[in-house]
PDB file of C-alpha atoms in Angstrom:
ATOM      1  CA  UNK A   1      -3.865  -2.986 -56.596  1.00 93.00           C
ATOM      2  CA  UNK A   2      -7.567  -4.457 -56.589  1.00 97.00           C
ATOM      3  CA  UNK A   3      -8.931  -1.103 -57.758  1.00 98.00           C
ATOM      4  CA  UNK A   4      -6.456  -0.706 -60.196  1.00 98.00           C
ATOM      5  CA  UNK A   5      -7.124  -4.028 -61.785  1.00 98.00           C
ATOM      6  CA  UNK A   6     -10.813  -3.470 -61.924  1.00 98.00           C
ATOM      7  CA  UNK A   7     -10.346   0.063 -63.083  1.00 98.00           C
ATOM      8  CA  UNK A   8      -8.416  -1.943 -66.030  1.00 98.00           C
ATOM      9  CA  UNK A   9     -10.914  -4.231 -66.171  1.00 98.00           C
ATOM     10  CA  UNK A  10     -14.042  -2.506 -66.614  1.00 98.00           C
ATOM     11  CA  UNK A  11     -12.435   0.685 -68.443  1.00 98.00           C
ATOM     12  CA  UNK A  12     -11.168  -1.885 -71.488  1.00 98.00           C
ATOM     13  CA  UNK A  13     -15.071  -3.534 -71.405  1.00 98.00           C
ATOM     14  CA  UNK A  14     -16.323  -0.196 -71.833  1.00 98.00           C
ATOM     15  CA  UNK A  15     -14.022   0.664 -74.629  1.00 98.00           C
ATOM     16  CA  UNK A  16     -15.146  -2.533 -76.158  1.00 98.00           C
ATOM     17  CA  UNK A  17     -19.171  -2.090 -75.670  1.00 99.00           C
ATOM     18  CA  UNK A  18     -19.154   1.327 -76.678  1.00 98.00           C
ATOM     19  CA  UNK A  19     -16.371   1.565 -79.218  1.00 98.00           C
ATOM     20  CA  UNK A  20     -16.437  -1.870 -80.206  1.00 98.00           C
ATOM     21  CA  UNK A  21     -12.992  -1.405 -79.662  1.00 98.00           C
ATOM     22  CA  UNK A  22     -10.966  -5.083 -79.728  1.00 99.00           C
ATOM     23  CA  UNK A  23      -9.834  -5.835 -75.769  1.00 98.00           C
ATOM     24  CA  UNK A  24      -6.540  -7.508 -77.213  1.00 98.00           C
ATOM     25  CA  UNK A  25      -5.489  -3.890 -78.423  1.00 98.00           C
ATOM     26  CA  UNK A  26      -6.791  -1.760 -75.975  1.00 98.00           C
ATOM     27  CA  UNK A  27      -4.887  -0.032 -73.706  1.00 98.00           C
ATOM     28  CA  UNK A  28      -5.229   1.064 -70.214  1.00 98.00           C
ATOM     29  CA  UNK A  29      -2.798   3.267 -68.827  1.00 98.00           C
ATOM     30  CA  UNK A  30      -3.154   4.666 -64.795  1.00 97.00           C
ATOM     31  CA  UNK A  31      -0.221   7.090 -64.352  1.00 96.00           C
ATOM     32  CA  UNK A  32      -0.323   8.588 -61.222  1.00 95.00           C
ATOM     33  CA  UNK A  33       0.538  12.476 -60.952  1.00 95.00           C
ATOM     34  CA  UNK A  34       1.959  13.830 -57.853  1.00 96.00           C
ATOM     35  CA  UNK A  35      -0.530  16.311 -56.192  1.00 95.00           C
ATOM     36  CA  UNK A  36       1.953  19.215 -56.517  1.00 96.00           C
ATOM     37  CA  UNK A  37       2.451  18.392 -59.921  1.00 97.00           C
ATOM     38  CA  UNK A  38      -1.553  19.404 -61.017  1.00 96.00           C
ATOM     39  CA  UNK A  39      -3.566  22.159 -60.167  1.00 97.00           C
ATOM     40  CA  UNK A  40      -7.086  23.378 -60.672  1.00 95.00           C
ATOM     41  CA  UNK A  41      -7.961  27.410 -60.502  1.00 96.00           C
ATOM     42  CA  UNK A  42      -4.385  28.496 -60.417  1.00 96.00           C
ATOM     43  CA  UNK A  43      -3.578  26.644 -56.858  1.00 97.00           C
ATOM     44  CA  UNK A  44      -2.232  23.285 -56.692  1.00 97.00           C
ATOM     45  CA  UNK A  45      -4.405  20.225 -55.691  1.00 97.00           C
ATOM     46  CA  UNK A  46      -2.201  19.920 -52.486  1.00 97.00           C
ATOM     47  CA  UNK A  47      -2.348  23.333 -51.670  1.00 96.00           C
ATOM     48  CA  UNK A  48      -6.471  22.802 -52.154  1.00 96.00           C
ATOM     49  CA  UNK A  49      -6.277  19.766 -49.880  1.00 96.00           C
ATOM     50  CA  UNK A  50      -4.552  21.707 -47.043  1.00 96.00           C
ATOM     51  CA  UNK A  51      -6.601  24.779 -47.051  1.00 95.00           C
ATOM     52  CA  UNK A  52      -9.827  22.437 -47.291  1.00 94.00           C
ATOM     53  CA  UNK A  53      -8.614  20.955 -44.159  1.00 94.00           C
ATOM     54  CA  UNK A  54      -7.665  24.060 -42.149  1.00 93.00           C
ATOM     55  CA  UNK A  55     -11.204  25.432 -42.528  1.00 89.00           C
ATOM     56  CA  UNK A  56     -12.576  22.205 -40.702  1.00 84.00           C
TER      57      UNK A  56
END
């Protein structure tokens, strides 16, 4: 929860310094995506994850 809440944090300064975006309308959303759910070269990132760790 910590990370999250700086990851809100310094995400909506950054908006602000760069954009000059107001922080009382900007919004950060985290949405969390299941591993099977996203992949990156045609394999899922959980199928990635286990074959990293079976060459180890």
């Amino acid at each position: 929860a910590a990370q999250k809440a700086e990851l809100i944090e310094r995400t909506t300064q950054m908006l602000v310094d760069v954009l000059g975006k107001n922080p009382a309308s900007t919004f950060v959303v985290i949405e969390e995506v299941p591993t099977d759910n996203w992949g990156v070269g045609g394999i899922s990132v959980t199928e990635q994850r286990r074959r990293a760790t079976d060459r180890r």
